[in-house]
Tab-separated table of N, CA and C in Angstrom:
chain	number	residue	atom	x	y	z
A	1	MET	N	0.844	-1.185	0.000
A	1	MET	CA	0.000	0.000	0.000
A	1	MET	C	0.884	1.240	0.000
A	2	PHE	N	0.534	2.207	-0.842
A	2	PHE	CA	1.299	3.442	-0.917
A	2	PHE	C	1.097	4.268	0.338
A	3	SER	N	2.134	4.938	0.763
A	3	SER	CA	1.983	5.857	1.878
A	3	SER	C	1.556	7.217	1.338
A	4	TYR	N	1.090	8.055	2.207
A	4	TYR	CA	0.655	9.398	1.828
A	4	TYR	C	1.797	10.181	1.180
A	5	LYS	N	3.003	10.008	1.702
A	5	LYS	CA	4.143	10.767	1.187
A	5	LYS	C	4.475	10.371	-0.248
A	6	ILE	N	4.346	9.093	-0.561
A	6	ILE	CA	4.625	8.646	-1.929
A	6	ILE	C	3.589	9.209	-2.896
A	7	ILE	N	2.324	9.173	-2.505
A	7	ILE	CA	1.266	9.714	-3.359
A	7	ILE	C	1.452	11.217	-3.549
A	8	LEU	N	1.826	11.923	-2.487
A	8	LEU	CA	2.072	13.361	-2.585
A	8	LEU	C	3.260	13.646	-3.503
A	9	ALA	N	4.299	12.831	-3.428
A	9	ALA	CA	5.461	13.008	-4.306
A	9	ALA	C	5.088	12.772	-5.771
A	10	ILE	N	4.262	11.755	-6.034
A	10	ILE	CA	3.809	11.498	-7.403
A	10	ILE	C	2.971	12.660	-7.914
A	11	ALA	N	2.088	13.185	-7.079
A	11	ALA	CA	1.254	14.329	-7.476
A	11	ALA	C	2.119	15.557	-7.761
A	12	SER	N	3.149	15.778	-6.957
A	12	SER	CA	4.053	16.899	-7.184
A	12	SER	C	4.778	16.744	-8.515
A	13	PHE	N	5.256	15.517	-8.794
A	13	PHE	CA	5.923	15.261	-10.067
A	13	PHE	C	4.989	15.532	-11.243
A	14	LEU	N	3.745	15.061	-11.151
A	14	LEU	CA	2.777	15.282	-12.237
A	14	LEU	C	2.527	16.770	-12.457
A	15	PHE	N	2.479	17.542	-11.370
A	15	PHE	CA	2.287	18.981	-11.498
A	15	PHE	C	3.470	19.620	-12.230
A	16	LEU	N	4.684	19.263	-11.833
A	16	LEU	CA	5.867	19.822	-12.481
A	16	LEU	C	5.947	19.393	-13.945
A	17	PHE	N	5.550	18.158	-14.241
A	17	PHE	CA	5.512	17.685	-15.611
A	17	PHE	C	4.496	18.493	-16.426
A	18	HIS	N	3.361	18.828	-15.822
A	18	HIS	CA	2.344	19.658	-16.487
A	18	HIS	C	2.931	21.031	-16.845
A	19	ILE	N	3.669	21.626	-15.907
A	19	ILE	CA	4.278	22.939	-16.168
A	19	ILE	C	5.289	22.824	-17.310
A	20	PHE	N	6.132	21.787	-17.287
A	20	PHE	CA	7.121	21.598	-18.337
A	20	PHE	C	6.446	21.396	-19.692
A	21	LEU	N	5.409	20.589	-19.732
A	21	LEU	CA	4.736	20.254	-20.975
A	21	LEU	C	4.014	21.457	-21.579
A	22	HIS	N	3.364	22.220	-20.743
A	22	HIS	CA	2.536	23.326	-21.231
A	22	HIS	C	3.208	24.690	-21.084
A	23	ARG	N	4.371	24.719	-20.461
A	23	ARG	CA	5.094	25.973	-20.229
A	23	ARG	C	4.191	27.016	-19.578
A	24	SER	N	3.406	26.538	-18.634
A	24	SER	CA	2.434	27.409	-17.993
A	24	SER	C	2.488	27.207	-16.488
A	25	THR	N	2.401	28.276	-15.753
A	25	THR	CA	2.314	28.197	-14.296
A	25	THR	C	0.994	28.787	-13.836
A	26	SER	N	-0.029	28.645	-14.669
A	26	SER	CA	-1.313	29.232	-14.321
A	26	SER	C	-1.976	28.523	-13.149
A	27	ILE	N	-1.538	27.302	-12.834
A	27	ILE	CA	-2.074	26.587	-11.682
A	27	ILE	C	-1.218	26.945	-10.476
A	28	ASN	N	-1.838	27.305	-9.394
A	28	ASN	CA	-1.135	27.638	-8.164
A	28	ASN	C	-0.591	26.359	-7.533
A	29	LEU	N	0.739	26.269	-7.369
A	29	LEU	CA	1.364	25.063	-6.833
A	29	LEU	C	0.858	24.749	-5.433
A	30	CYS	N	0.798	25.756	-4.559
A	30	CYS	CA	0.341	25.502	-3.192
A	30	CYS	C	-1.094	25.009	-3.187
A	31	GLY	N	-1.939	25.628	-3.981
A	31	GLY	CA	-3.334	25.206	-4.052
A	31	GLY	C	-3.464	23.801	-4.590
A	32	PHE	N	-2.672	23.484	-5.606
A	32	PHE	CA	-2.720	22.142	-6.207
A	32	PHE	C	-2.284	21.087	-5.195
A	33	LEU	N	-1.148	21.313	-4.529
A	33	LEU	CA	-0.648	20.337	-3.569
A	33	LEU	C	-1.577	20.222	-2.367
A	34	ASN	N	-2.139	21.344	-1.919
A	34	ASN	CA	-3.082	21.297	-0.802
A	34	ASN	C	-4.312	20.486	-1.185
A	35	MET	N	-4.779	20.650	-2.424
A	35	MET	CA	-5.941	19.907	-2.885
A	35	MET	C	-5.641	18.403	-2.854
A	36	ILE	N	-4.491	17.991	-3.395
A	36	ILE	CA	-4.125	16.574	-3.398
A	36	ILE	C	-3.924	16.074	-1.969
A	37	TYR	N	-3.184	16.829	-1.168
A	37	TYR	CA	-2.866	16.403	0.193
A	37	TYR	C	-4.128	16.308	1.044
A	38	SER	N	-5.040	17.291	0.903
A	38	SER	CA	-6.248	17.267	1.723
A	38	SER	C	-7.102	16.056	1.389
A	39	ARG	N	-7.143	15.653	0.112
A	39	ARG	CA	-7.930	14.475	-0.256
A	39	ARG	C	-7.329	13.213	0.353
A	40	ILE	N	-6.008	13.178	0.480
A	40	ILE	CA	-5.339	11.982	0.995
A	40	ILE	C	-5.434	11.920	2.517
A	41	ILE	N	-5.122	12.991	3.196
A	41	ILE	CA	-5.016	12.972	4.649
A	41	ILE	C	-6.371	12.804	5.318
A	42	TYR	N	-7.455	13.187	4.650
A	42	TYR	CA	-8.770	13.112	5.274
A	42	TYR	C	-9.487	11.802	5.000
A	43	LEU	N	-8.829	10.855	4.344
A	43	LEU	CA	-9.471	9.572	4.078
A	43	LEU	C	-9.847	8.849	5.370
A	44	ASP	N	-9.074	9.067	6.445
A	44	ASP	CA	-9.408	8.397	7.694
A	44	ASP	C	-10.655	8.978	8.336
A	45	ILE	N	-10.997	10.230	8.049
A	45	ILE	CA	-12.230	10.829	8.564
A	45	ILE	C	-13.410	10.420	7.689
A	46	LEU	N	-13.237	10.514	6.393
A	46	LEU	CA	-14.345	10.326	5.470
A	46	LEU	C	-14.704	8.873	5.234
A	47	LYS	N	-13.790	7.953	5.525
A	47	LYS	CA	-14.036	6.523	5.324
A	47	LYS	C	-14.516	6.236	3.903
A	48	LEU	N	-13.937	6.967	2.929
A	48	LEU	CA	-14.226	6.805	1.504
A	48	LEU	C	-15.696	7.021	1.154
A	49	LYS	N	-16.361	7.921	1.873
A	49	LYS	CA	-17.752	8.248	1.584
A	49	LYS	C	-17.814	9.267	0.450
A	50	PRO	N	-18.947	9.345	-0.255
A	50	PRO	CA	-19.083	10.364	-1.298
A	50	PRO	C	-19.315	11.743	-0.685
A	51	VAL	N	-18.238	12.408	-0.327
A	51	VAL	CA	-18.281	13.738	0.282
A	51	VAL	C	-17.468	14.667	-0.601
A	52	VAL	N	-17.982	15.868	-0.872
A	52	VAL	CA	-17.255	16.838	-1.682
A	52	VAL	C	-16.512	17.784	-0.747
A	53	LEU	N	-15.179	17.791	-0.847
A	53	LEU	CA	-14.345	18.704	-0.067
A	53	LEU	C	-13.617	19.627	-1.032
A	54	PHE	N	-13.784	20.923	-0.856
A	54	PHE	CA	-13.024	21.869	-1.650
A	54	PHE	C	-11.632	22.002	-1.055
A	55	PRO	N	-10.675	22.570	-1.814
A	55	PRO	CA	-9.349	22.807	-1.239
A	55	PRO	C	-9.420	23.725	-0.023
A	56	TYR	N	-8.455	23.618	0.842
A	56	TYR	CA	-8.286	24.443	2.033
A	56	TYR	C	-9.318	24.171	3.110
A	57	VAL	N	-10.016	23.046	3.060
A	57	VAL	CA	-10.852	22.627	4.185
A	57	VAL	C	-9.907	22.041	5.223
A	58	LYS	N	-10.073	22.463	6.484
A	58	LYS	CA	-9.142	22.030	7.526
A	58	LYS	C	-9.891	21.274	8.619
A	59	PHE	N	-9.331	20.142	9.021
A	59	PHE	CA	-9.849	19.372	10.142
A	59	PHE	C	-8.783	19.363	11.231
A	60	SER	N	-9.190	19.639	12.477
A	60	SER	CA	-8.299	19.504	13.635
A	60	SER	C	-8.973	18.525	14.587
A	61	TYR	N	-8.285	17.441	14.914
A	61	TYR	CA	-8.915	16.440	15.759
A	61	TYR	C	-7.873	15.659	16.541
A	62	LYS	N	-8.319	15.109	17.659
A	62	LYS	CA	-7.452	14.265	18.486
A	62	LYS	C	-7.471	12.830	17.954
A	63	HIS	N	-8.660	12.334	17.631
A	63	HIS	CA	-8.833	10.997	17.061
A	63	HIS	C	-9.702	11.129	15.818
A	64	SER	N	-9.476	10.293	14.812
A	64	SER	CA	-10.230	10.426	13.566
A	64	SER	C	-11.718	10.166	13.749
A	65	ASN	N	-12.116	9.441	14.796
A	65	ASN	CA	-13.549	9.214	15.006
A	65	ASN	C	-14.222	10.370	15.738
A	66	ASN	N	-13.484	11.425	16.077
A	66	ASN	CA	-14.086	12.609	16.689
A	66	ASN	C	-14.933	13.395	15.695
A	67	ILE	N	-14.655	13.234	14.405
A	67	ILE	CA	-15.400	13.937	13.368
A	67	ILE	C	-16.036	12.897	12.461
A	68	GLN	N	-17.364	12.964	12.323
A	68	GLN	CA	-18.095	12.042	11.463
A	68	GLN	C	-18.880	12.852	10.443
A	69	ILE	N	-18.773	12.480	9.174
A	69	ILE	CA	-19.430	13.217	8.098
A	69	ILE	C	-20.280	12.245	7.293
A	70	GLY	N	-21.557	12.594	7.101
A	70	GLY	CA	-22.480	11.736	6.375
A	70	GLY	C	-22.283	11.794	4.870
A	71	ASP	N	-22.926	10.873	4.171
A	71	ASP	CA	-22.840	10.781	2.713
A	71	ASP	C	-23.402	12.027	2.039
A	72	ASN	N	-22.874	12.308	0.856
A	72	ASN	CA	-23.358	13.389	-0.012
A	72	ASN	C	-23.343	14.756	0.670
A	73	THR	N	-22.384	14.973	1.539
A	73	THR	CA	-22.221	16.276	2.187
A	73	THR	C	-21.206	17.090	1.410
A	74	PHE	N	-21.443	18.383	1.309
A	74	PHE	CA	-20.613	19.314	0.537
A	74	PHE	C	-19.995	20.311	1.510
A	75	ILE	N	-18.663	20.370	1.557
A	75	ILE	CA	-17.959	21.296	2.453
A	75	ILE	C	-17.090	22.208	1.597
A	76	ASN	N	-17.373	23.491	1.621
A	76	ASN	CA	-16.692	24.454	0.756
A	76	ASN	C	-15.383	24.928	1.374
A	77	ARG	N	-14.611	25.675	0.598
A	77	ARG	CA	-13.249	26.064	0.960
A	77	ARG	C	-13.185	26.923	2.218
A	78	PHE	N	-12.024	26.856	2.845
A	78	PHE	CA	-11.665	27.615	4.049
A	78	PHE	C	-12.561	27.312	5.247
A	79	THR	N	-13.225	26.181	5.226
A	79	THR	CA	-14.004	25.744	6.388
A	79	THR	C	-13.057	25.033	7.344
A	80	HIS	N	-13.239	25.277	8.641
A	80	HIS	CA	-12.403	24.644	9.654
A	80	HIS	C	-13.317	23.915	10.634
A	81	ILE	N	-13.109	22.611	10.768
A	81	ILE	CA	-13.874	21.799	11.698
A	81	ILE	C	-12.898	21.276	12.747
A	82	SER	N	-13.131	21.664	14.001
A	82	SER	CA	-12.168	21.365	15.059
A	82	SER	C	-12.822	20.558	16.185
A	83	SER	N	-12.178	19.454	16.545
A	83	SER	CA	-12.619	18.608	17.652
A	83	SER	C	-11.366	18.096	18.349
A	84	GLU	N	-10.645	18.997	18.982
A	84	GLU	CA	-9.303	18.683	19.475
A	84	GLU	C	-9.257	18.004	20.839
A	85	HIS	N	-10.344	18.006	21.581
A	85	HIS	CA	-10.361	17.281	22.849
A	85	HIS	C	-10.706	15.829	22.555
A	86	GLU	N	-10.116	14.897	23.285
A	86	GLU	CA	-10.338	13.486	22.968
A	86	GLU	C	-11.775	13.038	23.166
A	87	HIS	N	-12.577	13.779	23.928
A	87	HIS	CA	-13.974	13.399	24.155
A	87	HIS	C	-14.968	14.298	23.412
A	88	SER	N	-14.488	15.242	22.620
A	88	SER	CA	-15.404	16.094	21.864
A	88	SER	C	-15.746	15.426	20.536
A	89	LYS	N	-16.902	15.799	19.971
A	89	LYS	CA	-17.356	15.184	18.717
A	89	LYS	C	-18.032	16.213	17.835
A	90	VAL	N	-17.845	16.037	16.530
A	90	VAL	CA	-18.599	16.772	15.522
A	90	VAL	C	-19.232	15.715	14.624
A	91	ILE	N	-20.556	15.727	14.564
A	91	ILE	CA	-21.285	14.761	13.741
A	91	ILE	C	-22.104	15.549	12.730
A	92	ILE	N	-21.789	15.361	11.456
A	92	ILE	CA	-22.495	16.061	10.378
A	92	ILE	C	-23.288	15.008	9.611
A	93	GLY	N	-24.588	15.252	9.466
A	93	GLY	CA	-25.472	14.286	8.829
A	93	GLY	C	-25.328	14.233	7.322
A	94	LYS	N	-26.195	13.469	6.696
A	94	LYS	CA	-26.188	13.282	5.246
A	94	LYS	C	-26.727	14.520	4.541
A	95	GLN	N	-26.262	14.741	3.338
A	95	GLN	CA	-26.759	15.767	2.416
A	95	GLN	C	-26.753	17.175	3.010
A	96	CYS	N	-25.685	17.520	3.716
A	96	CYS	CA	-25.545	18.868	4.262
A	96	CYS	C	-24.735	19.733	3.298
A	97	LEU	N	-25.017	21.010	3.297
A	97	LEU	CA	-24.263	21.975	2.503
A	97	LEU	C	-23.593	22.941	3.467
A	98	ILE	N	-22.274	23.036	3.397
A	98	ILE	CA	-21.527	23.943	4.271
A	98	ILE	C	-20.773	24.916	3.368
A	99	ALA	N	-21.114	26.194	3.475
A	99	ALA	CA	-20.554	27.243	2.624
A	99	ALA	C	-19.120	27.580	3.053
A	100	PRO	N	-18.442	28.475	2.318
A	100	PRO	CA	-17.053	28.827	2.671
A	100	PRO	C	-16.934	29.543	4.012
A	101	ASN	N	-15.748	29.435	4.594
A	101	ASN	CA	-15.364	30.164	5.805
A	101	ASN	C	-16.219	29.841	7.024
A	102	VAL	N	-16.717	28.632	7.117
A	102	VAL	CA	-17.490	28.213	8.286
A	102	VAL	C	-16.524	27.667	9.334
A	103	LEU	N	-16.759	28.003	10.599
A	103	LEU	CA	-15.932	27.529	11.708
A	103	LEU	C	-16.814	26.717	12.644
A	104	ILE	N	-16.448	25.445	12.840
A	104	ILE	CA	-17.181	24.554	13.741
A	104	ILE	C	-16.189	24.078	14.795
A	105	VAL	N	-16.402	24.474	16.056
A	105	VAL	CA	-15.454	24.167	17.132
A	105	VAL	C	-16.182	23.414	18.238
A	106	ALA	N	-15.758	22.182	18.481
A	106	ALA	CA	-16.421	21.313	19.460
A	106	ALA	C	-15.653	21.216	20.767
A	107	HIS	N	-15.014	22.262	21.161
A	107	HIS	CA	-14.375	22.308	22.473
A	107	HIS	C	-14.286	23.764	22.909
A	108	SER	N	-14.138	23.974	24.198
A	108	SER	CA	-13.993	25.330	24.723
A	108	SER	C	-12.964	25.300	25.845
A	109	HIS	N	-12.767	26.439	26.473
A	109	HIS	CA	-11.772	26.538	27.538
A	109	HIS	C	-12.424	27.062	28.805
A	110	MET	N	-11.791	26.769	29.934
A	110	MET	CA	-12.260	27.275	31.219
A	110	MET	C	-12.143	28.802	31.237
A	111	THR	N	-13.024	29.444	31.938
A	111	THR	CA	-12.911	30.898	32.128
A	111	THR	C	-12.446	31.125	33.562
A	112	ALA	N	-11.148	31.244	33.722
A	112	ALA	CA	-10.558	31.423	35.043
A	112	ALA	C	-9.391	32.406	34.927
A	113	LEU	N	-9.011	32.977	36.050
A	113	LEU	CA	-7.887	33.908	36.049
A	113	LEU	C	-6.547	33.188	35.955
A	114	ASP	N	-6.466	31.997	36.493
A	114	ASP	CA	-5.230	31.235	36.479
A	114	ASP	C	-4.958	30.692	35.077
A	115	PHE	N	-3.760	30.954	34.545
A	115	PHE	CA	-3.408	30.533	33.187
A	115	PHE	C	-3.505	29.029	33.014
A	116	ASN	N	-2.990	28.248	33.967
A	116	ASN	CA	-2.995	26.794	33.842
A	116	ASN	C	-4.402	26.215	33.808
A	117	THR	N	-5.335	26.876	34.470
A	117	THR	CA	-6.721	26.425	34.437
A	117	THR	C	-7.369	26.806	33.112
A	118	ARG	N	-7.023	27.966	32.563
A	118	ARG	CA	-7.627	28.436	31.307
A	118	ARG	C	-7.251	27.585	30.114
A	119	ILE	N	-6.066	26.992	30.111
A	119	ILE	CA	-5.651	26.244	28.927
A	119	ILE	C	-6.277	24.851	28.849
A	120	GLU	N	-6.936	24.413	29.918
A	120	GLU	CA	-7.608	23.122	29.879
A	120	GLU	C	-8.834	23.207	28.968
A	121	MET	N	-8.991	22.209	28.113
A	121	MET	CA	-10.126	22.188	27.194
A	121	MET	C	-11.320	21.472	27.805
A	122	ILE	N	-12.499	21.944	27.441
A	122	ILE	CA	-13.749	21.321	27.847
A	122	ILE	C	-14.364	20.678	26.602
A	123	PRO	N	-14.672	19.384	26.651
A	123	PRO	CA	-15.237	18.740	25.456
A	123	PRO	C	-16.693	19.137	25.232
A	124	ASN	N	-17.070	19.297	23.978
A	124	ASN	CA	-18.441	19.581	23.575
A	124	ASN	C	-18.810	18.646	22.442
A	125	THR	N	-20.094	18.552	22.155
A	125	THR	CA	-20.572	17.756	21.034
A	125	THR	C	-21.431	18.641	20.147
A	126	ILE	N	-21.106	18.662	18.868
A	126	ILE	CA	-21.893	19.396	17.886
A	126	ILE	C	-22.510	18.371	16.946
A	127	ILE	N	-23.834	18.407	16.845
A	127	ILE	CA	-24.547	17.492	15.957
A	127	ILE	C	-25.302	18.325	14.929
A	128	ILE	N	-24.970	18.119	13.682
A	128	ILE	CA	-25.667	18.777	12.578
A	128	ILE	C	-26.446	17.675	11.873
A	129	LYS	N	-27.758	17.723	11.973
A	129	LYS	CA	-28.609	16.651	11.435
A	129	LYS	C	-28.621	16.689	9.907
A	130	GLU	N	-29.414	15.830	9.291
A	130	GLU	CA	-29.453	15.683	7.840
A	130	GLU	C	-30.050	16.902	7.137
A	131	ASN	N	-29.542	17.149	5.917
A	131	ASN	CA	-30.093	18.158	5.011
A	131	ASN	C	-30.069	19.571	5.602
A	132	VAL	N	-28.972	19.926	6.261
A	132	VAL	CA	-28.814	21.271	6.833
A	132	VAL	C	-27.946	22.093	5.898
A	133	TRP	N	-28.307	23.361	5.711
A	133	TRP	CA	-27.547	24.286	4.875
A	133	TRP	C	-26.976	25.354	5.801
A	134	ILE	N	-25.654	25.462	5.847
A	134	ILE	CA	-24.969	26.424	6.713
A	134	ILE	C	-24.346	27.493	5.827
A	135	GLY	N	-24.753	28.758	6.021
A	135	GLY	CA	-24.285	29.869	5.201
A	135	GLY	C	-22.847	30.254	5.476
A	136	ALA	N	-22.286	31.032	4.561
A	136	ALA	CA	-20.879	31.449	4.618
A	136	ALA	C	-20.573	32.233	5.892
A	137	GLY	N	-19.404	31.967	6.452
A	137	GLY	CA	-18.931	32.719	7.605
A	137	GLY	C	-19.631	32.399	8.908
A	138	THR	N	-20.376	31.329	8.964
A	138	THR	CA	-21.083	30.947	10.187
A	138	THR	C	-20.101	30.344	11.189
A	139	ILE	N	-20.330	30.614	12.475
A	139	ILE	CA	-19.530	30.039	13.554
A	139	ILE	C	-20.461	29.194	14.411
A	140	ILE	N	-20.060	27.938	14.654
A	140	ILE	CA	-20.846	27.031	15.487
A	140	ILE	C	-19.951	26.572	16.623
A	141	ILE	N	-20.350	26.877	17.873
A	141	ILE	CA	-19.527	26.527	19.036
A	141	ILE	C	-20.410	25.972	20.153
A	142	GLY	N	-19.808	25.196	21.037
A	142	GLY	CA	-20.505	24.693	22.217
A	142	GLY	C	-21.251	23.400	21.961
A	143	ASN	N	-22.035	22.994	22.958
A	143	ASN	CA	-22.894	21.814	22.843
A	143	ASN	C	-24.139	22.211	22.075
A	144	VAL	N	-24.151	21.923	20.779
A	144	VAL	CA	-25.202	22.417	19.895
A	144	VAL	C	-25.722	21.269	19.036
A	145	THR	N	-27.032	21.255	18.827
A	145	THR	CA	-27.650	20.357	17.855
A	145	THR	C	-28.467	21.214	16.906
A	146	ILE	N	-28.226	21.038	15.608
A	146	ILE	CA	-28.991	21.749	14.586
A	146	ILE	C	-29.921	20.728	13.947
A	147	GLY	N	-31.217	20.979	14.038
A	147	GLY	CA	-32.217	20.038	13.555
A	147	GLY	C	-32.204	19.870	12.049
A	148	GLU	N	-32.752	18.755	11.570
A	148	GLU	CA	-32.748	18.448	10.143
A	148	GLU	C	-33.544	19.481	9.352
A	149	ASN	N	-33.142	19.626	8.092
A	149	ASN	CA	-33.789	20.522	7.122
A	149	ASN	C	-33.740	21.993	7.532
A	150	SER	N	-32.763	22.382	8.333
A	150	SER	CA	-32.653	23.776	8.776
A	150	SER	C	-31.683	24.543	7.891
A	151	ILE	N	-31.841	25.859	7.892
A	151	ILE	CA	-30.954	26.756	7.155
A	151	ILE	C	-30.392	27.761	8.149
A	152	ILE	N	-29.065	27.904	8.163
A	152	ILE	CA	-28.395	28.882	9.022
A	152	ILE	C	-27.884	29.989	8.116
A	153	GLY	N	-28.316	31.228	8.351
A	153	GLY	CA	-27.939	32.357	7.510
A	153	GLY	C	-26.465	32.683	7.606
A	154	ALA	N	-25.948	33.321	6.568
A	154	ALA	CA	-24.532	33.689	6.498
A	154	ALA	C	-24.158	34.597	7.659
A	155	GLY	N	-22.981	34.367	8.222
A	155	GLY	CA	-22.461	35.207	9.289
A	155	GLY	C	-23.089	34.973	10.648
A	156	SER	N	-23.882	33.947	10.792
A	156	SER	CA	-24.539	33.670	12.073
A	156	SER	C	-23.563	33.036	13.058
A	157	VAL	N	-23.877	33.183	14.345
A	157	VAL	CA	-23.099	32.542	15.400
A	157	VAL	C	-24.055	31.645	16.176
A	158	VAL	N	-23.860	30.343	16.039
A	158	VAL	CA	-24.757	29.373	16.674
A	158	VAL	C	-24.139	28.934	17.995
A	159	VAL	N	-24.811	29.286	19.110
A	159	VAL	CA	-24.327	28.913	20.437
A	159	VAL	C	-25.362	28.097	21.206
A	160	LYS	N	-26.587	27.975	20.655
A	160	LYS	CA	-27.649	27.179	21.266
A	160	LYS	C	-28.251	26.268	20.209
A	161	SER	N	-28.844	25.189	20.648
A	161	SER	CA	-29.450	24.231	19.732
A	161	SER	C	-30.614	24.861	18.978
A	162	LEU	N	-30.805	24.395	17.734
A	162	LEU	CA	-31.866	24.911	16.880
A	162	LEU	C	-32.792	23.772	16.496
A	163	PRO	N	-34.112	24.036	16.415
A	163	PRO	CA	-35.067	22.969	16.091
A	163	PRO	C	-35.016	22.596	14.610
A	164	PRO	N	-35.659	21.492	14.238
A	164	PRO	CA	-35.705	21.108	12.827
A	164	PRO	C	-36.560	22.079	12.012
A	165	ASN	N	-36.323	22.094	10.697
A	165	ASN	CA	-37.141	22.844	9.732
A	165	ASN	C	-37.252	24.324	10.068
A	166	CYS	N	-36.119	24.959	10.362
A	166	CYS	CA	-36.174	26.380	10.693
A	166	CYS	C	-35.130	27.172	9.906
A	167	LEU	N	-35.354	28.469	9.824
A	167	LEU	CA	-34.389	29.411	9.279
A	167	LEU	C	-33.889	30.228	10.458
A	168	ALA	N	-32.577	30.185	10.727
A	168	ALA	CA	-32.000	30.894	11.861
A	168	ALA	C	-30.890	31.814	11.365
A	169	VAL	N	-30.869	33.039	11.874
A	169	VAL	CA	-29.838	34.005	11.504
A	169	VAL	C	-29.468	34.847	12.716
A	170	GLY	N	-28.317	35.514	12.628
A	170	GLY	CA	-27.925	36.504	13.632
A	170	GLY	C	-26.835	36.040	14.562
A	171	ASN	N	-26.470	36.971	15.453
A	171	ASN	CA	-25.462	36.728	16.476
A	171	ASN	C	-26.056	37.132	17.828
A	172	PRO	N	-26.473	36.186	18.625
A	172	PRO	CA	-26.519	34.741	18.408
A	172	PRO	C	-27.649	34.356	17.454
A	173	ALA	N	-27.527	33.197	16.833
A	173	ALA	CA	-28.519	32.750	15.856
A	173	ALA	C	-29.863	32.522	16.539
A	174	LYS	N	-30.900	33.127	15.949
A	174	LYS	CA	-32.264	32.961	16.458
A	174	LYS	C	-33.165	32.508	15.319
A	175	VAL	N	-34.178	31.739	15.664
A	175	VAL	CA	-35.113	31.250	14.656
A	175	VAL	C	-35.956	32.414	14.161
A	176	LYS	N	-35.926	32.644	12.847
A	176	LYS	CA	-36.737	33.709	12.252
A	176	LYS	C	-38.071	33.186	11.765
A	177	ARG	N	-38.053	31.948	11.257
A	177	ARG	CA	-39.309	31.335	10.826
A	177	ARG	C	-39.084	29.840	10.651
A	178	PHE	N	-40.196	29.117	10.595
A	178	PHE	CA	-40.134	27.681	10.364
A	178	PHE	C	-40.428	27.409	8.899
A	179	LEU	N	-39.744	26.421	8.336
A	179	LEU	CA	-39.868	26.067	6.940
A	179	LEU	C	-40.908	24.963	6.779
A	180	LYS	N	-41.617	24.994	5.664
A	180	LYS	CA	-42.666	23.985	5.426
A	180	LYS	C	-42.130	22.850	4.605
C-alpha cells in the first residue's frame, strides 16, 4: 500500500511535468498540492464516503472518530472543523451543505484567572442533522444540535441548539421562521 508521502510526491511530479509540458504556471502550486494532500489525509475521517471537499478545508482532531461526516455532504473552501479534545465530537449528517469560511469548534476553555486552568479544554458535542444548509462565515460553538432541514444564515453565530425545519440568523442565531 502506498503511503501518503509517496502519493504526494507522485502528485508533485505530475504537477511539475504539467508545467514543463505546457510551459504554464497558471495553476497555483500551493493550491494544487493542498488539494491533493487534503484528499489523501482526510481519508481516515471520510471513510471513503461520497463527500465533496473543496481545497483548504481544515480538520483539527485528536482521534479520527471525533469527526463524522455523512454521505453526499458538501464542504466548501476555508471551512475549519475542530474537535481537538479526545472526548469532543462533531457529527455532520447526510446531504448537508456547508458554505465557505465556516468555523465549527467542538471544544472550549475554562474561564478562570489562572493561566494553567484556562488552557484546559472542555469537550463539547456538535450534531448537525441531515439536510442542513450552513451559510458562509457561520460560527458554530458549544454543545449544539442543529435540527434536520434547517438553514443557518450567512455570518450567524450558533451557540444554542436549533429545532428542525427552521431558518436561523444573527449573532446569536435565532429562529426567524419555520420552513414547510
